[in-house]
Structure formats: structure tokens, C-alpha cells
Amino acid sequence: MYEDKTLACKECNEDFTFTAGEQEFYAERGFQNEPQRCKPCRDNRKAAARGPREFFTAVCADCGSEAKIPFEPKTERPVYCSDCFAKSREEQ
């Protein structure tokens, strides 16, 4: 029923594909208009509206290296750097 469409982004003027799956999603939600911006431009607008994220510094409970985290650490819970966190997720 739906076919991929090529649209031009109104922000960067680059062509992007409005896929059949995306069109179906829009129709299910009752959206009337096609997207006017490509995914990177939409993401940039959302990030700009949200404002800069605040990061906190903590010491990794596993390896002891410094970790930048997007939340204020609590003393009773361990904090892990990205590498140690990924390793712990793989082990589960």
C-alpha cells in the first residue's frame, strides 16, 4: 500500500527517504503532514530545545577510573564507567 518517498529536508535541503513503514506509522497515529526534516535535523532540533545536559564526575566502582555520568551519583550505589558497565551487561 505504501511506497518509499524521497523528500527534501527544509533545514539542510538534503534528500531523505520517508519509508513505507514510517508512512504506515504516521497513518496509524493520524498524522496529517509528512515530515519536513531529515532524522539528523530532527534530532538536532530536539537536542537544542532540551538544552545542554549536565554531567557529573564519579569514580568507577570496578576499575577506579574517572567516569562522566548524566546523573548525580548516590553514595550508596556503585557507579561504573562505560566499559565496565558494558562488561557487566554482557555477563547477565
Short mmCIF file of N, CA, C and O in Angstrom, two decimals:
data_model
loop_
_atom_site.label_atom_id
_atom_site.label_comp_id
_atom_site.label_asym_id
_atom_site.label_seq_id
_atom_site.Cartn_x
_atom_site.Cartn_y
_atom_site.Cartn_z
N MET A 1 0.82 -1.19 0.00
CA MET A 1 0.00 0.00 0.00
C MET A 1 0.87 1.26 0.00
O MET A 1 0.62 2.17 -0.76
N TYR A 2 1.88 1.31 0.85
CA TYR A 2 2.76 2.47 0.90
C TYR A 2 4.05 2.17 0.14
O TYR A 2 4.50 1.04 0.12
N GLU A 3 4.63 3.20 -0.45
CA GLU A 3 5.91 3.08 -1.13
C GLU A 3 6.84 4.15 -0.59
O GLU A 3 6.40 5.24 -0.21
N ASP A 4 8.14 3.84 -0.54
CA ASP A 4 9.12 4.82 -0.08
C ASP A 4 9.03 6.09 -0.93
O ASP A 4 8.82 6.03 -2.14
N LYS A 5 9.17 7.23 -0.26
CA LYS A 5 9.16 8.54 -0.95
C LYS A 5 10.46 9.26 -0.63
O LYS A 5 10.99 9.15 0.48
N THR A 6 10.95 10.01 -1.56
CA THR A 6 12.11 10.86 -1.33
C THR A 6 11.61 12.28 -1.10
O THR A 6 10.89 12.84 -1.93
N LEU A 7 11.99 12.83 0.04
CA LEU A 7 11.59 14.20 0.41
C LEU A 7 12.84 15.04 0.61
O LEU A 7 13.92 14.51 0.87
N ALA A 8 12.69 16.35 0.50
CA ALA A 8 13.81 17.28 0.73
C ALA A 8 13.64 17.91 2.10
O ALA A 8 12.58 18.42 2.45
N CYS A 9 14.71 17.88 2.89
CA CYS A 9 14.70 18.47 4.22
C CYS A 9 14.65 19.99 4.09
O CYS A 9 15.42 20.59 3.34
N LYS A 10 13.76 20.62 4.85
CA LYS A 10 13.65 22.08 4.78
C LYS A 10 14.77 22.78 5.56
O LYS A 10 14.97 23.97 5.42
N GLU A 11 15.50 22.02 6.36
CA GLU A 11 16.59 22.57 7.16
C GLU A 11 17.90 22.57 6.38
O GLU A 11 18.56 23.58 6.25
N CYS A 12 18.29 21.40 5.87
CA CYS A 12 19.60 21.25 5.20
C CYS A 12 19.48 21.04 3.69
O CYS A 12 20.50 20.96 3.00
N ASN A 13 18.27 20.94 3.18
CA ASN A 13 17.98 20.73 1.75
C ASN A 13 18.49 19.40 1.19
O ASN A 13 18.50 19.22 -0.01
N GLU A 14 18.89 18.48 2.06
CA GLU A 14 19.31 17.15 1.60
C GLU A 14 18.07 16.28 1.42
O GLU A 14 17.08 16.43 2.11
N ASP A 15 18.16 15.35 0.47
CA ASP A 15 17.08 14.39 0.27
C ASP A 15 17.13 13.31 1.35
O ASP A 15 18.21 12.91 1.78
N PHE A 16 15.96 12.88 1.80
CA PHE A 16 15.87 11.76 2.73
C PHE A 16 14.68 10.91 2.35
O PHE A 16 13.78 11.35 1.65
N THR A 17 14.69 9.66 2.79
CA THR A 17 13.63 8.73 2.43
C THR A 17 12.58 8.65 3.54
O THR A 17 12.90 8.44 4.70
N PHE A 18 11.36 8.85 3.14
CA PHE A 18 10.20 8.65 4.01
C PHE A 18 9.70 7.25 3.68
O PHE A 18 9.00 7.03 2.70
N THR A 19 10.12 6.27 4.51
CA THR A 19 9.89 4.87 4.19
C THR A 19 8.42 4.49 4.29
O THR A 19 7.62 5.18 4.92
N ALA A 20 8.09 3.36 3.67
CA ALA A 20 6.73 2.85 3.72
C ALA A 20 6.33 2.57 5.18
O ALA A 20 5.19 2.85 5.58
N GLY A 21 7.26 2.03 5.96
CA GLY A 21 6.98 1.77 7.37
C GLY A 21 6.69 3.05 8.15
O GLY A 21 5.80 3.08 9.01
N GLU A 22 7.45 4.10 7.86
CA GLU A 22 7.21 5.38 8.53
C GLU A 22 5.86 5.95 8.12
O GLU A 22 5.13 6.51 8.94
N GLN A 23 5.51 5.81 6.84
CA GLN A 23 4.22 6.30 6.36
C GLN A 23 3.07 5.57 7.06
O GLN A 23 2.08 6.18 7.45
N GLU A 24 3.23 4.27 7.23
CA GLU A 24 2.21 3.49 7.93
C GLU A 24 2.09 3.94 9.38
O GLU A 24 0.98 4.09 9.91
N PHE A 25 3.23 4.17 10.03
CA PHE A 25 3.24 4.67 11.41
C PHE A 25 2.50 6.00 11.50
O PHE A 25 1.67 6.21 12.39
N TYR A 26 2.80 6.93 10.57
CA TYR A 26 2.13 8.23 10.56
C TYR A 26 0.62 8.06 10.40
O TYR A 26 -0.17 8.71 11.08
N ALA A 27 0.21 7.16 9.49
CA ALA A 27 -1.22 6.94 9.23
C ALA A 27 -1.90 6.36 10.47
O ALA A 27 -3.02 6.79 10.83
N GLU A 28 -1.25 5.40 11.14
CA GLU A 28 -1.83 4.80 12.35
C GLU A 28 -2.04 5.83 13.45
O GLU A 28 -2.98 5.74 14.23
N ARG A 29 -1.15 6.79 13.54
CA ARG A 29 -1.23 7.82 14.57
C ARG A 29 -2.12 9.00 14.16
O ARG A 29 -2.33 9.91 14.94
N GLY A 30 -2.56 8.99 12.92
CA GLY A 30 -3.44 10.06 12.44
C GLY A 30 -2.71 11.33 12.07
O GLY A 30 -3.33 12.40 11.98
N PHE A 31 -1.40 11.25 11.84
CA PHE A 31 -0.63 12.44 11.44
C PHE A 31 -1.03 12.82 10.02
O PHE A 31 -1.08 11.98 9.13
N GLN A 32 -1.28 14.09 9.80
CA GLN A 32 -1.73 14.58 8.50
C GLN A 32 -0.58 14.97 7.57
O GLN A 32 -0.68 14.81 6.37
N ASN A 33 0.50 15.47 8.14
CA ASN A 33 1.60 16.01 7.34
C ASN A 33 2.79 15.06 7.28
O ASN A 33 3.09 14.35 8.24
N GLU A 34 3.48 15.10 6.16
CA GLU A 34 4.72 14.33 6.02
C GLU A 34 5.83 15.06 6.79
O GLU A 34 5.74 16.27 7.03
N PRO A 35 6.88 14.34 7.19
CA PRO A 35 7.98 15.03 7.88
C PRO A 35 8.64 16.04 6.95
O PRO A 35 8.73 15.84 5.75
N GLN A 36 9.09 17.14 7.53
CA GLN A 36 9.73 18.18 6.73
C GLN A 36 11.23 18.21 6.93
O GLN A 36 11.94 18.90 6.20
N ARG A 37 11.72 17.47 7.94
CA ARG A 37 13.16 17.46 8.23
C ARG A 37 13.67 16.03 8.25
O ARG A 37 12.97 15.11 8.64
N CYS A 38 14.94 15.87 7.87
CA CYS A 38 15.58 14.56 7.92
C CYS A 38 15.86 14.20 9.39
O CYS A 38 15.78 15.05 10.27
N LYS A 39 16.17 12.94 9.64
CA LYS A 39 16.39 12.46 11.02
C LYS A 39 17.48 13.25 11.74
O LYS A 39 17.27 13.68 12.89
N PRO A 40 18.66 13.49 11.14
CA PRO A 40 19.68 14.28 11.86
C PRO A 40 19.21 15.69 12.22
O PRO A 40 19.47 16.16 13.33
N CYS A 41 18.48 16.34 11.33
CA CYS A 41 17.99 17.69 11.63
C CYS A 41 16.91 17.66 12.71
O CYS A 41 16.86 18.54 13.57
N ARG A 42 16.04 16.63 12.70
CA ARG A 42 15.04 16.49 13.77
C ARG A 42 15.73 16.28 15.11
O ARG A 42 15.36 16.89 16.11
N ASP A 43 16.74 15.41 15.12
CA ASP A 43 17.47 15.14 16.36
C ASP A 43 18.17 16.40 16.88
O ASP A 43 18.17 16.66 18.08
N ASN A 44 18.76 17.18 15.98
CA ASN A 44 19.43 18.43 16.38
C ASN A 44 18.44 19.43 16.97
O ASN A 44 18.75 20.09 17.97
N ARG A 45 17.25 19.53 16.40
CA ARG A 45 16.23 20.44 16.94
C ARG A 45 15.78 20.01 18.32
O ARG A 45 15.61 20.83 19.22
N LYS A 46 15.59 18.71 18.50
CA LYS A 46 15.18 18.20 19.81
C LYS A 46 16.26 18.48 20.86
O LYS A 46 15.95 18.88 21.99
N ALA A 47 17.51 18.25 20.49
CA ALA A 47 18.61 18.47 21.43
C ALA A 47 18.73 19.95 21.79
O ALA A 47 18.99 20.29 22.94
N ALA A 48 18.53 20.83 20.81
CA ALA A 48 18.62 22.27 21.07
C ALA A 48 17.49 22.73 21.99
O ALA A 48 17.69 23.57 22.86
N ALA A 49 16.31 22.17 21.81
CA ALA A 49 15.17 22.55 22.64
C ALA A 49 15.34 22.05 24.08
O ALA A 49 14.89 22.69 25.02
N ARG A 50 15.99 20.92 24.22
CA ARG A 50 16.17 20.30 25.54
C ARG A 50 17.24 21.04 26.35
O ARG A 50 17.22 21.05 27.56
N GLY A 51 18.19 21.65 25.67
CA GLY A 51 19.27 22.34 26.36
C GLY A 51 20.43 21.42 26.65
O GLY A 51 20.34 20.20 26.47
N PRO A 52 21.53 21.98 27.11
CA PRO A 52 22.71 21.14 27.38
C PRO A 52 22.50 20.23 28.59
O PRO A 52 21.83 20.61 29.55
N ARG A 53 23.06 19.04 28.50
CA ARG A 53 22.97 18.09 29.62
C ARG A 53 24.07 18.38 30.61
O ARG A 53 25.18 18.75 30.23
N GLU A 54 23.75 18.20 31.86
CA GLU A 54 24.74 18.36 32.91
C GLU A 54 25.34 16.99 33.22
O GLU A 54 24.62 16.01 33.40
N PHE A 55 26.66 16.91 33.25
CA PHE A 55 27.34 15.66 33.57
C PHE A 55 28.07 15.80 34.90
O PHE A 55 28.51 16.88 35.27
N PHE A 56 28.17 14.69 35.60
CA PHE A 56 28.85 14.63 36.88
C PHE A 56 30.04 13.70 36.78
O PHE A 56 30.06 12.80 35.95
N THR A 57 31.02 13.91 37.62
CA THR A 57 32.21 13.07 37.64
C THR A 57 32.11 12.11 38.82
O THR A 57 31.73 12.50 39.92
N ALA A 58 32.46 10.85 38.55
CA ALA A 58 32.44 9.83 39.59
C ALA A 58 33.60 8.88 39.36
O ALA A 58 34.22 8.88 38.29
N VAL A 59 33.91 8.08 40.36
CA VAL A 59 34.97 7.07 40.24
C VAL A 59 34.30 5.72 40.01
O VAL A 59 33.38 5.33 40.75
N CYS A 60 34.75 5.01 38.99
CA CYS A 60 34.19 3.70 38.66
C CYS A 60 34.42 2.74 39.81
O CYS A 60 35.55 2.60 40.31
N ALA A 61 33.37 2.05 40.23
CA ALA A 61 33.45 1.11 41.35
C ALA A 61 34.22 -0.15 40.97
O ALA A 61 34.68 -0.88 41.85
N ASP A 62 34.41 -0.40 39.68
CA ASP A 62 35.09 -1.62 39.24
C ASP A 62 36.57 -1.38 38.97
O ASP A 62 37.43 -2.02 39.57
N CYS A 63 36.89 -0.42 38.10
CA CYS A 63 38.29 -0.23 37.70
C CYS A 63 38.94 1.00 38.33
O CYS A 63 40.15 1.17 38.23
N GLY A 64 38.16 1.88 38.94
CA GLY A 64 38.72 3.05 39.61
C GLY A 64 38.99 4.24 38.72
O GLY A 64 39.49 5.26 39.20
N SER A 65 38.66 4.16 37.44
CA SER A 65 38.90 5.30 36.55
C SER A 65 37.79 6.33 36.71
O SER A 65 36.73 6.07 37.27
N GLU A 66 38.03 7.52 36.18
CA GLU A 66 37.05 8.59 36.25
C GLU A 66 35.96 8.34 35.22
O GLU A 66 36.25 7.97 34.08
N ALA A 67 34.73 8.55 35.61
CA ALA A 67 33.58 8.35 34.71
C ALA A 67 32.73 9.61 34.70
O ALA A 67 32.49 10.21 35.74
N LYS A 68 32.29 10.02 33.52
CA LYS A 68 31.35 11.13 33.37
C LYS A 68 29.97 10.52 33.23
O LYS A 68 29.74 9.68 32.36
N ILE A 69 29.04 10.93 34.09
CA ILE A 69 27.71 10.35 34.10
C ILE A 69 26.65 11.46 34.06
O ILE A 69 26.88 12.56 34.55
N PRO A 70 25.49 11.17 33.44
CA PRO A 70 24.45 12.21 33.30
C PRO A 70 23.50 12.31 34.49
O PRO A 70 22.41 12.84 34.37
N PHE A 71 23.91 11.80 35.64
CA PHE A 71 23.08 11.89 36.85
C PHE A 71 23.99 12.09 38.05
O PHE A 71 25.17 11.76 38.01
N GLU A 72 23.44 12.66 39.09
CA GLU A 72 24.23 12.88 40.30
C GLU A 72 24.36 11.56 41.05
O GLU A 72 23.36 10.93 41.38
N PRO A 73 25.60 11.10 41.30
CA PRO A 73 25.77 9.79 41.93
C PRO A 73 25.33 9.80 43.39
O PRO A 73 25.49 10.79 44.10
N LYS A 74 24.77 8.69 43.82
CA LYS A 74 24.39 8.49 45.21
C LYS A 74 25.49 7.66 45.86
O LYS A 74 26.04 6.76 45.26
N THR A 75 25.80 7.94 47.10
CA THR A 75 26.91 7.26 47.77
C THR A 75 26.62 5.79 48.02
O THR A 75 27.54 4.98 48.06
N GLU A 76 25.36 5.40 48.17
CA GLU A 76 25.05 4.01 48.49
C GLU A 76 25.01 3.09 47.27
O GLU A 76 24.93 1.89 47.42
N ARG A 77 25.08 3.62 46.07
CA ARG A 77 25.02 2.79 44.87
C ARG A 77 26.31 2.92 44.08
O ARG A 77 26.84 4.02 43.90
N PRO A 78 26.83 1.82 43.55
CA PRO A 78 28.07 1.88 42.77
C PRO A 78 27.83 2.52 41.41
O PRO A 78 26.73 2.44 40.84
N VAL A 79 28.87 3.19 40.90
CA VAL A 79 28.83 3.81 39.58
C VAL A 79 29.93 3.18 38.75
O VAL A 79 31.03 2.93 39.25
N TYR A 80 29.64 2.90 37.48
CA TYR A 80 30.60 2.26 36.60
C TYR A 80 30.89 3.13 35.39
O TYR A 80 30.01 3.84 34.90
N CYS A 81 32.12 3.04 34.88
CA CYS A 81 32.45 3.72 33.63
C CYS A 81 31.76 2.97 32.49
O CYS A 81 31.23 1.87 32.68
N SER A 82 31.79 3.51 31.30
CA SER A 82 31.10 2.90 30.16
C SER A 82 31.58 1.49 29.88
O SER A 82 30.78 0.59 29.62
N ASP A 83 32.91 1.30 29.92
CA ASP A 83 33.47 -0.02 29.62
C ASP A 83 33.04 -1.07 30.64
O ASP A 83 32.60 -2.17 30.29
N CYS A 84 33.15 -0.74 31.93
CA CYS A 84 32.78 -1.70 32.98
C CYS A 84 31.28 -1.96 32.98
O CYS A 84 30.83 -3.08 33.22
N PHE A 85 30.49 -0.93 32.69
CA PHE A 85 29.04 -1.11 32.62
C PHE A 85 28.69 -2.06 31.49
O PHE A 85 27.85 -2.96 31.65
N ALA A 86 29.33 -1.88 30.32
CA ALA A 86 29.07 -2.75 29.18
C ALA A 86 29.47 -4.20 29.51
O ALA A 86 28.75 -5.15 29.14
N LYS A 87 30.60 -4.38 30.20
CA LYS A 87 31.04 -5.73 30.58
C LYS A 87 30.02 -6.38 31.51
O LYS A 87 29.70 -7.56 31.36
N SER A 88 29.50 -5.64 32.46
CA SER A 88 28.53 -6.20 33.40
C SER A 88 27.24 -6.57 32.69
O SER A 88 26.58 -7.54 33.06
N ARG A 89 26.84 -5.82 31.66
CA ARG A 89 25.64 -6.14 30.89
C ARG A 89 25.82 -7.41 30.08
O ARG A 89 24.90 -8.19 29.91
N GLU A 90 27.04 -7.63 29.56
CA GLU A 90 27.33 -8.83 28.77
C GLU A 90 27.27 -10.08 29.64
O GLU A 90 26.89 -11.15 29.17
N GLU A 91 27.66 -9.96 30.90
CA GLU A 91 27.70 -11.11 31.81
C GLU A 91 26.31 -11.54 32.26
O GLU A 91 26.15 -12.66 32.72
N GLN A 92 25.33 -10.68 32.15
CA GLN A 92 23.97 -11.02 32.63
C GLN A 92 23.23 -11.89 31.66
O GLN A 92 23.32 -12.05 30.58
#
